[in-house]
């Protein structure tokens, strides 16, 4: 009896507690649709600056419950304007609010499938995913590190903070992939404003277009496009500030504040800095100054001693929004600078102790956007910017260094080549985009991009240098026209054409001694075309197919070099490629369970492939040069799986395999069979994967607090440094690598105060990337972030 009374008492207490709990809470529910009366499924619905949120179901319905009180209800989904409304939850009552949201001009009528930080543009016929940057803002990641989450993406770095960085996407890397910020091309912005130096807090989301690219970007990318979407439309004053400190004396800080007034006046300021000594240990052979030899069989653990890097940047915008004559008219200004000590050349065995590079960049800009200009359905976007980037490459040391930090006097100055060169780089960019929606089913898009570049060099050491007297110039125009048909919710199709034109001028040597130069010019033009389509087999199962005859025009560095370790070639040809992509994806919400599965097939047949090669120089030194490689064929696939349970756990992973092969059968101009035909293209990872799991503990300590624990890893299979057909199997293989990271984050008062701790590469794996240059081992970082405002 006593036991029964005890159980009854406990049951009564639980009923009372639950009753009190329900009486102190209120709820809101409704349906989300678009202005075109389309259901908006899987949109994020949440109370601003709280941990209370949900997603709409397949019918656009939502229900959200929280303690009684006043909140700002937010509806957010990529491709649509963010909706905000003040509401008041009443104890024990449910309120019904149906909400209509409008399409954004840059992504008309596209809906997003949200999958725990990864999203897919559902209505788009193009293969595109998006990364939600908001979920990563308590980490110390840069934009480039966050991109590694996307299927088929691989980040390649040559060292620590501020090192050279390339992104690899479905077998293409570096200059095959173009970078945009809010749809504006980032050509010529300088390394201090590169993706590996911009903190994740700068972005709201990152869009990744793989392979075939919409005409609206007006670009000559073959590999794909990365579009950084920044935060917009903050109605009240806000401040987002953070500081982190970690291994190798690494300091990173970020400040973002701004406001939009009722009058339509808006302003925003972003500022960030990075600093690191990058003094981590590497395993390498060391030059013996007594014998002058490098024993490559003897590997020693030594510390980097000349790799300090720091950069600072500030970007501001001011203008008018939500006017009859302009949705957005913004004027911007960006200033950035950097200082980088150069520890190694393109091979780790060559070490420097005095070389460095420094520079700064200023960039004014203007942006104009208007939806339904003059007539309904006519949308116009106009952007322009001017970038003046000045870089100094300094190599005047009279000493030679080895990895012990020892130095000895040389016969002449210059560790690589005696120089102090100032390069003045001027870049003009302009974009003009017109969308015309003839009806819900028909959309026409025209885009034109103009880019003008000029570089002039001045040798501080040799003012009479002949090549410096002739400027290096390019002028690029790309025009595109597309038509999109979307007659129903079940399928959509797009066809497009692009015209490419490039004018190039610069110095070319008239003698083998390269002591005399003349100005030469070259003009390149080509036509590209393509089509893309999407079809829903059932509501949760979608297929996408796209094809493009694409061209990539040579970049400034490929034609002119970097005035230091890389040399260019004015006669280099544009790449052209037949790109074919097939994708199938399935997503479903089962109550609190979410599952997402995606698979993609990739085929590329590239001609005049532009390849970066290591070149041997005198004195045992190395450089890099660019050249066309006849044909390269890519066949590959990637898989992505993700599962989520409510707001408590998220787990998933990606697997990519890209078979990139030399497709040149004979040596140029002869019938002789090529030794490298069918071999893998060198220095290119072809099999890699990543996975992650994240746990969330809501209301830990007090209501509104959340503890987040994340684990992620990256696997990369070994790959050949040089062609498989040449050299030793062991000496020229970059080894298999498997690295692991941990992060612990605690948010207080609905994200107002945030503390995080990270351990990267906690197993201290030896990590290599570009030309076997070693990256950092185990590292620890801590971060403090404060968010004030609405």
mmCIF file with all atom_site columns, N, CA, C and O in Angstrom, residues 62 210 588:
data_model
loop_
_atom_site.group_PDB
_atom_site.id
_atom_site.type_symbol
_atom_site.label_atom_id
_atom_site.label_alt_id
_atom_site.label_comp_id
_atom_site.label_asym_id
_atom_site.label_entity_id
_atom_site.label_seq_id
_atom_site.pdbx_PDB_ins_code
_atom_site.Cartn_x
_atom_site.Cartn_y
_atom_site.Cartn_z
_atom_site.occupancy
_atom_site.B_iso_or_equiv
_atom_site.pdbx_formal_charge
_atom_site.auth_seq_id
_atom_site.auth_comp_id
_atom_site.auth_asym_id
_atom_site.auth_atom_id
_atom_site.pdbx_PDB_model_num
ATOM 1  N N  . UNK A 1 62  ? 3.349  24.979 -39.737 1.00 0.00 ? 62  UNK A N  1
ATOM 2  C CA . UNK A 1 62  ? 4.306  25.068 -38.631 1.00 0.00 ? 62  UNK A CA 1
ATOM 3  C C  . UNK A 1 62  ? 3.550  25.216 -37.314 1.00 0.00 ? 62  UNK A C  1
ATOM 4  O O  . UNK A 1 62  ? 2.421  25.708 -37.278 1.00 0.00 ? 62  UNK A O  1
ATOM 5  N N  . UNK A 1 210 ? 27.740 23.905 -58.368 1.00 0.00 ? 210 UNK A N  1
ATOM 6  C CA . UNK A 1 210 ? 28.710 22.924 -58.845 1.00 0.00 ? 210 UNK A CA 1
ATOM 7  C C  . UNK A 1 210 ? 28.518 22.660 -60.330 1.00 0.00 ? 210 UNK A C  1
ATOM 8  O O  . UNK A 1 210 ? 27.418 22.348 -60.780 1.00 0.00 ? 210 UNK A O  1
ATOM 9  N N  . UNK A 1 588 ? 13.035 13.767 -46.319 1.00 0.00 ? 588 UNK A N  1
ATOM 10 C CA . UNK A 1 588 ? 11.729 13.526 -45.721 1.00 0.00 ? 588 UNK A CA 1
ATOM 11 C C  . UNK A 1 588 ? 11.785 13.847 -44.239 1.00 0.00 ? 588 UNK A C  1
ATOM 12 O O  . UNK A 1 588 ? 12.816 13.671 -43.581 1.00 0.00 ? 588 UNK A O  1
#
